[in-house]
Amino acid sequence: NIIVPIGISYYTFQGISYLLQVNRGIEPAEKNLIVFSNYILFFPKFLSGPIELSKTFLPQLRQRYLLNYPLIVEGFRLILWGAFKKIVIADRLAIIVNTVNSNLDAFTGSQLIIVFLLQPLHLYLDFSGYTDIALGMGKTFGLNLTNNFRRPFFSTTVTMFWQRMHMSLTHWCNEFIFRRL
C-alpha cells in the first residue's frame, strides 16, 4: 500500500512542464523560491486542475496583489456556481450512478442506458464544479487561472468535444507529449 498525496498529478504535470520549458531555454528558471512554491503549490487547483503553465502563471505571481472588489465579487460568484454544480447536481447524480454501478444485475436495460448517459454529465459537473471553485478563488487573489471547460456537450464533433473538455490537460499533452522538438 502506497500513500499518494491528493492532487499529485497536477503537481507532477506542472513540475514536468516547468522543467521542460527551462531545459528547452524557452523561459528562465525562477529565482524567487516563494514565487516558485506558489506556482507549484497554489492550493485551489490541486484537486482537479487546471494545469497552469509557468509562462502564464509565474508572471501573475510576480505581480503585487491589490484588493480589487469587482474581482472578489466575480470570484465569489464563480465559487458559488462551482459549489452548486459540484454539491447540488454532481453529488446527487453520483448517488444514482454509484448505486447502479455497484449492482448492475439489479437494474433493467433502460435504467442502465439512463445511467450510461448520466455518467459523463456527472463527471463533467464534478470536475467543472471544482474548476469553477479554483477559478473563483484565483480571481479573489487577482489571478486568472486557465478555464478548463467550454461547454463540451455542445460540441458537434468528437475532436471539438476533446478541445473543450479538460482543456488544460489537452493543451499540456499537445505541448509536452505530442509536440515535436
PDB file of C-alpha atoms in Angstrom:
ATOM      1  CA  ASN A   1       0.000   0.000   0.000  1.00  0.00           C
ATOM      2  CA  ILE A   2       1.388   3.311  -1.116  1.00  0.00           C
ATOM      3  CA  ILE A   3       0.019   6.570   0.211  1.00  0.00           C
ATOM      4  CA  VAL A   4      -0.132   9.156  -2.572  1.00  0.00           C
ATOM      5  CA  PRO A   5      -0.844  12.830  -1.874  1.00  0.00           C
ATOM      6  CA  ILE A   6      -4.076  14.276  -3.225  1.00  0.00           C
ATOM      7  CA  GLY A   7      -3.557  16.110  -6.495  1.00  0.00           C
ATOM      8  CA  ILE A   8      -0.123  14.606  -7.161  1.00  0.00           C
ATOM      9  CA  SER A   9      -0.832  14.524 -10.900  1.00  0.00           C
ATOM     10  CA  TYR A  10      -1.290  18.313 -11.071  1.00  0.00           C
ATOM     11  CA  TYR A  11       1.944  18.917  -9.181  1.00  0.00           C
ATOM     12  CA  THR A  12       3.685  16.434 -11.478  1.00  0.00           C
ATOM     13  CA  PHE A  13       2.298  17.940 -14.700  1.00  0.00           C
ATOM     14  CA  GLN A  14       3.262  21.456 -13.656  1.00  0.00           C
ATOM     15  CA  GLY A  15       6.709  20.380 -12.483  1.00  0.00           C
ATOM     16  CA  ILE A  16       7.436  18.493 -15.702  1.00  0.00           C
ATOM     17  CA  SER A  17       6.242  21.346 -17.902  1.00  0.00           C
ATOM     18  CA  TYR A  18       8.317  23.860 -15.933  1.00  0.00           C
ATOM     19  CA  LEU A  19      11.453  21.704 -16.174  1.00  0.00           C
ATOM     20  CA  LEU A  20      10.955  21.160 -19.908  1.00  0.00           C
ATOM     21  CA  GLN A  21      10.406  24.870 -20.582  1.00  0.00           C
ATOM     22  CA  VAL A  22      13.556  25.789 -18.651  1.00  0.00           C
ATOM     23  CA  ASN A  23      15.556  22.939 -20.201  1.00  0.00           C
ATOM     24  CA  ARG A  24      14.462  23.949 -23.713  1.00  0.00           C
ATOM     25  CA  GLY A  25      15.584  27.519 -22.993  1.00  0.00           C
ATOM     26  CA  ILE A  26      12.081  28.844 -23.613  1.00  0.00           C
ATOM     27  CA  GLU A  27      11.990  30.580 -20.254  1.00  0.00           C
ATOM     28  CA  PRO A  28      14.494  31.253 -17.487  1.00  0.00           C
ATOM     29  CA  ALA A  29      14.468  29.411 -14.178  1.00  0.00           C
ATOM     30  CA  GLU A  30      12.524  31.170 -11.438  1.00  0.00           C
ATOM     31  CA  LYS A  31      14.944  32.603  -8.872  1.00  0.00           C
ATOM     32  CA  ASN A  32      12.368  33.523  -6.218  1.00  0.00           C
ATOM     33  CA  LEU A  33      11.589  30.455  -4.069  1.00  0.00           C
ATOM     34  CA  ILE A  34       8.304  31.917  -2.790  1.00  0.00           C
ATOM     35  CA  VAL A  35       7.018  32.642  -6.301  1.00  0.00           C
ATOM     36  CA  PHE A  36       8.093  29.191  -7.494  1.00  0.00           C
ATOM     37  CA  SER A  37       6.498  27.496  -4.468  1.00  0.00           C
ATOM     38  CA  ASN A  38       3.244  29.356  -5.099  1.00  0.00           C
ATOM     39  CA  TYR A  39       3.369  28.244  -8.732  1.00  0.00           C
ATOM     40  CA  ILE A  40       3.704  24.584  -7.800  1.00  0.00           C
ATOM     41  CA  LEU A  41       1.555  24.547  -4.652  1.00  0.00           C
ATOM     42  CA  PHE A  42      -1.249  27.043  -5.385  1.00  0.00           C
ATOM     43  CA  PHE A  43      -3.868  25.271  -3.284  1.00  0.00           C
ATOM     44  CA  PRO A  44      -7.229  25.952  -5.010  1.00  0.00           C
ATOM     45  CA  LYS A  45      -6.379  23.901  -8.084  1.00  0.00           C
ATOM     46  CA  PHE A  46      -4.685  20.859  -6.636  1.00  0.00           C
ATOM     47  CA  LEU A  47      -7.771  18.574  -6.652  1.00  0.00           C
ATOM     48  CA  SER A  48      -8.821  18.825 -10.260  1.00  0.00           C
ATOM     49  CA  GLY A  49      -6.844  21.492 -12.011  1.00  0.00           C
ATOM     50  CA  PRO A  50      -6.442  23.393 -14.119  1.00  0.00           C
ATOM     51  CA  ILE A  51      -2.843  22.653 -15.070  1.00  0.00           C
ATOM     52  CA  GLU A  52      -1.154  26.035 -15.158  1.00  0.00           C
ATOM     53  CA  LEU A  53       1.821  26.593 -17.437  1.00  0.00           C
ATOM     54  CA  SER A  54       4.686  28.578 -15.962  1.00  0.00           C
ATOM     55  CA  LYS A  55       4.780  31.039 -18.873  1.00  0.00           C
ATOM     56  CA  THR A  56       1.298  32.320 -17.993  1.00  0.00           C
ATOM     57  CA  PHE A  57       1.082  31.751 -14.241  1.00  0.00           C
ATOM     58  CA  LEU A  58       4.520  32.789 -12.937  1.00  0.00           C
ATOM     59  CA  PRO A  59       4.232  36.376 -14.269  1.00  0.00           C
ATOM     60  CA  GLN A  60       0.929  36.741 -12.416  1.00  0.00           C
ATOM     61  CA  LEU A  61       2.517  35.533  -9.188  1.00  0.00           C
ATOM     62  CA  ARG A  62       5.274  38.133  -9.523  1.00  0.00           C
ATOM     63  CA  GLN A  63       2.719  40.966  -9.627  1.00  0.00           C
ATOM     64  CA  ARG A  64       1.891  42.823  -6.446  1.00  0.00           C
ATOM     65  CA  TYR A  65      -1.631  41.969  -5.281  1.00  0.00           C
ATOM     66  CA  LEU A  66      -4.027  44.809  -4.652  1.00  0.00           C
ATOM     67  CA  LEU A  67      -7.548  44.224  -3.340  1.00  0.00           C
ATOM     68  CA  ASN A  68      -9.991  44.556  -6.194  1.00  0.00           C
ATOM     69  CA  TYR A  69     -13.634  44.487  -5.079  1.00  0.00           C
ATOM     70  CA  PRO A  70     -15.151  43.644  -8.507  1.00  0.00           C
ATOM     71  CA  LEU A  71     -12.709  40.717  -8.914  1.00  0.00           C
ATOM     72  CA  ILE A  72     -13.518  39.466  -5.423  1.00  0.00           C
ATOM     73  CA  VAL A  73     -17.255  39.588  -6.186  1.00  0.00           C
ATOM     74  CA  GLU A  74     -16.713  37.831  -9.527  1.00  0.00           C
ATOM     75  CA  GLY A  75     -14.550  35.253  -7.757  1.00  0.00           C
ATOM     76  CA  PHE A  76     -17.201  34.508  -5.157  1.00  0.00           C
ATOM     77  CA  ARG A  77     -19.837  34.152  -7.877  1.00  0.00           C
ATOM     78  CA  LEU A  78     -17.662  31.552  -9.599  1.00  0.00           C
ATOM     79  CA  ILE A  79     -17.045  29.776  -6.286  1.00  0.00           C
ATOM     80  CA  LEU A  80     -20.784  29.598  -5.581  1.00  0.00           C
ATOM     81  CA  TRP A  81     -21.571  28.439  -9.128  1.00  0.00           C
ATOM     82  CA  GLY A  82     -18.903  25.747  -8.885  1.00  0.00           C
ATOM     83  CA  ALA A  83     -20.152  24.627  -5.475  1.00  0.00           C
ATOM     84  CA  PHE A  84     -23.692  24.433  -6.855  1.00  0.00           C
ATOM     85  CA  LYS A  85     -22.562  22.283  -9.799  1.00  0.00           C
ATOM     86  CA  LYS A  86     -20.464  20.042  -7.553  1.00  0.00           C
ATOM     87  CA  ILE A  87     -22.578  19.724  -4.399  1.00  0.00           C
ATOM     88  CA  VAL A  88     -26.131  20.144  -5.634  1.00  0.00           C
ATOM     89  CA  ILE A  89     -26.019  18.485  -9.048  1.00  0.00           C
ATOM     90  CA  ALA A  90     -22.925  16.250  -9.387  1.00  0.00           C
ATOM     91  CA  ASP A  91     -23.157  14.749  -5.907  1.00  0.00           C
ATOM     92  CA  ARG A  92     -26.872  13.917  -6.466  1.00  0.00           C
ATOM     93  CA  LEU A  93     -26.010  12.291  -9.793  1.00  0.00           C
ATOM     94  CA  ALA A  94     -23.220  10.367  -8.057  1.00  0.00           C
ATOM     95  CA  ILE A  95     -25.755   8.705  -5.769  1.00  0.00           C
ATOM     96  CA  ILE A  96     -27.682   7.388  -8.778  1.00  0.00           C
ATOM     97  CA  VAL A  97     -24.600   6.421 -10.796  1.00  0.00           C
ATOM     98  CA  ASN A  98     -22.844   4.700  -7.883  1.00  0.00           C
ATOM     99  CA  THR A  99     -25.987   2.822  -6.825  1.00  0.00           C
ATOM    100  CA  VAL A 100     -26.455   1.384 -10.298  1.00  0.00           C
ATOM    101  CA  ASN A 101     -22.753   0.703 -10.908  1.00  0.00           C
ATOM    102  CA  SER A 102     -22.412  -1.170  -7.617  1.00  0.00           C
ATOM    103  CA  ASN A 103     -25.142  -3.677  -8.567  1.00  0.00           C
ATOM    104  CA  LEU A 104     -25.627  -3.767 -12.339  1.00  0.00           C
ATOM    105  CA  ASP A 105     -27.614  -7.038 -12.297  1.00  0.00           C
ATOM    106  CA  ALA A 106     -30.422  -5.448 -10.265  1.00  0.00           C
ATOM    107  CA  PHE A 107     -31.352  -2.914 -12.943  1.00  0.00           C
ATOM    108  CA  THR A 108     -33.101  -3.108 -16.305  1.00  0.00           C
ATOM    109  CA  GLY A 109     -31.615  -2.237 -19.661  1.00  0.00           C
ATOM    110  CA  SER A 110     -33.379   1.129 -19.874  1.00  0.00           C
ATOM    111  CA  GLN A 111     -32.162   2.076 -16.381  1.00  0.00           C
ATOM    112  CA  LEU A 112     -28.611   1.149 -17.368  1.00  0.00           C
ATOM    113  CA  ILE A 113     -28.869   3.266 -20.525  1.00  0.00           C
ATOM    114  CA  ILE A 114     -30.034   6.259 -18.475  1.00  0.00           C
ATOM    115  CA  VAL A 115     -27.103   5.860 -16.086  1.00  0.00           C
ATOM    116  CA  PHE A 116     -24.780   5.393 -19.073  1.00  0.00           C
ATOM    117  CA  LEU A 117     -25.941   8.812 -20.283  1.00  0.00           C
ATOM    118  CA  LEU A 118     -25.782  10.399 -16.807  1.00  0.00           C
ATOM    119  CA  GLN A 119     -22.210   9.238 -16.101  1.00  0.00           C
ATOM    120  CA  PRO A 120     -20.460  11.749 -18.418  1.00  0.00           C
ATOM    121  CA  LEU A 121     -22.683  14.555 -17.128  1.00  0.00           C
ATOM    122  CA  HIS A 122     -21.790  13.613 -13.561  1.00  0.00           C
ATOM    123  CA  LEU A 123     -18.050  13.607 -14.326  1.00  0.00           C
ATOM    124  CA  TYR A 124     -18.273  16.910 -16.179  1.00  0.00           C
ATOM    125  CA  LEU A 125     -20.230  18.663 -13.423  1.00  0.00           C
ATOM    126  CA  ASP A 126     -17.924  17.249 -10.754  1.00  0.00           C
ATOM    127  CA  PHE A 127     -14.709  18.382 -12.470  1.00  0.00           C
ATOM    128  CA  SER A 128     -16.069  21.656 -13.814  1.00  0.00           C
ATOM    129  CA  GLY A 129     -17.554  22.473 -10.411  1.00  0.00           C
ATOM    130  CA  TYR A 130     -14.152  22.042  -8.773  1.00  0.00           C
ATOM    131  CA  THR A 131     -12.553  24.031 -11.577  1.00  0.00           C
ATOM    132  CA  ASP A 132     -15.007  26.907 -11.162  1.00  0.00           C
ATOM    133  CA  ILE A 133     -14.218  26.957  -7.435  1.00  0.00           C
ATOM    134  CA  ALA A 134     -10.494  27.117  -8.244  1.00  0.00           C
ATOM    135  CA  LEU A 135     -11.047  29.840 -10.881  1.00  0.00           C
ATOM    136  CA  GLY A 136     -13.105  31.841  -8.400  1.00  0.00           C
ATOM    137  CA  MET A 137     -10.517  31.522  -5.646  1.00  0.00           C
ATOM    138  CA  GLY A 138      -7.827  32.569  -8.092  1.00  0.00           C
ATOM    139  CA  LYS A 139      -9.876  35.634  -9.056  1.00  0.00           C
ATOM    140  CA  THR A 140     -10.210  36.672  -5.413  1.00  0.00           C
ATOM    141  CA  PHE A 141      -6.389  36.678  -5.263  1.00  0.00           C
ATOM    142  CA  GLY A 142      -6.163  38.611  -8.540  1.00  0.00           C
ATOM    143  CA  LEU A 143      -5.042  35.561 -10.550  1.00  0.00           C
ATOM    144  CA  ASN A 144      -6.508  34.364 -13.826  1.00  0.00           C
ATOM    145  CA  LEU A 145      -6.372  30.583 -13.974  1.00  0.00           C
ATOM    146  CA  THR A 146      -6.891  28.680 -17.212  1.00  0.00           C
ATOM    147  CA  ASN A 147     -10.504  27.783 -17.927  1.00  0.00           C
ATOM    148  CA  ASN A 148     -10.751  24.021 -18.221  1.00  0.00           C
ATOM    149  CA  PHE A 149     -14.171  23.553 -19.787  1.00  0.00           C
ATOM    150  CA  ARG A 150     -16.014  25.348 -22.572  1.00  0.00           C
ATOM    151  CA  ARG A 151     -19.433  23.716 -22.951  1.00  0.00           C
ATOM    152  CA  PRO A 152     -18.107  20.361 -24.232  1.00  0.00           C
ATOM    153  CA  PHE A 153     -21.542  18.758 -24.568  1.00  0.00           C
ATOM    154  CA  PHE A 154     -22.491  21.357 -27.172  1.00  0.00           C
ATOM    155  CA  SER A 155     -19.694  20.164 -29.464  1.00  0.00           C
ATOM    156  CA  THR A 156     -20.579  18.955 -32.922  1.00  0.00           C
ATOM    157  CA  THR A 157     -17.602  16.602 -33.350  1.00  0.00           C
ATOM    158  CA  VAL A 158     -15.567  14.325 -31.112  1.00  0.00           C
ATOM    159  CA  THR A 159     -12.478  16.438 -31.801  1.00  0.00           C
ATOM    160  CA  MET A 160     -14.304  19.578 -30.716  1.00  0.00           C
ATOM    161  CA  PHE A 161     -15.519  17.777 -27.581  1.00  0.00           C
ATOM    162  CA  TRP A 162     -11.955  16.992 -26.506  1.00  0.00           C
ATOM    163  CA  GLN A 163     -10.834  20.524 -27.345  1.00  0.00           C
ATOM    164  CA  ARG A 164     -13.475  21.823 -24.929  1.00  0.00           C
ATOM    165  CA  MET A 165     -13.193  19.167 -22.192  1.00  0.00           C
ATOM    166  CA  HIS A 166     -10.393  19.483 -19.618  1.00  0.00           C
ATOM    167  CA  MET A 167      -8.660  21.955 -21.907  1.00  0.00           C
ATOM    168  CA  SER A 168      -5.561  22.444 -19.754  1.00  0.00           C
ATOM    169  CA  LEU A 169      -4.798  18.699 -19.824  1.00  0.00           C
ATOM    170  CA  THR A 170      -5.349  18.587 -23.596  1.00  0.00           C
ATOM    171  CA  HIS A 171      -3.074  21.606 -24.072  1.00  0.00           C
ATOM    172  CA  TRP A 172      -0.440  20.082 -21.760  1.00  0.00           C
ATOM    173  CA  CYS A 173      -0.454  16.781 -23.689  1.00  0.00           C
ATOM    174  CA  ASN A 174      -0.202  18.601 -27.025  1.00  0.00           C
ATOM    175  CA  GLU A 175       2.627  20.801 -25.777  1.00  0.00           C
ATOM    176  CA  PHE A 176       4.734  18.261 -23.896  1.00  0.00           C
ATOM    177  CA  ILE A 177       3.901  14.826 -25.310  1.00  0.00           C
ATOM    178  CA  PHE A 178       2.826  15.167 -28.950  1.00  0.00           C
ATOM    179  CA  ARG A 179       4.835  18.226 -29.967  1.00  0.00           C
ATOM    180  CA  ARG A 180       7.967  17.561 -31.990  1.00  0.00           C
ATOM    181  CA  LEU A 181      11.107  19.350 -30.876  1.00  0.00           C
TER     182      LEU A 181
END
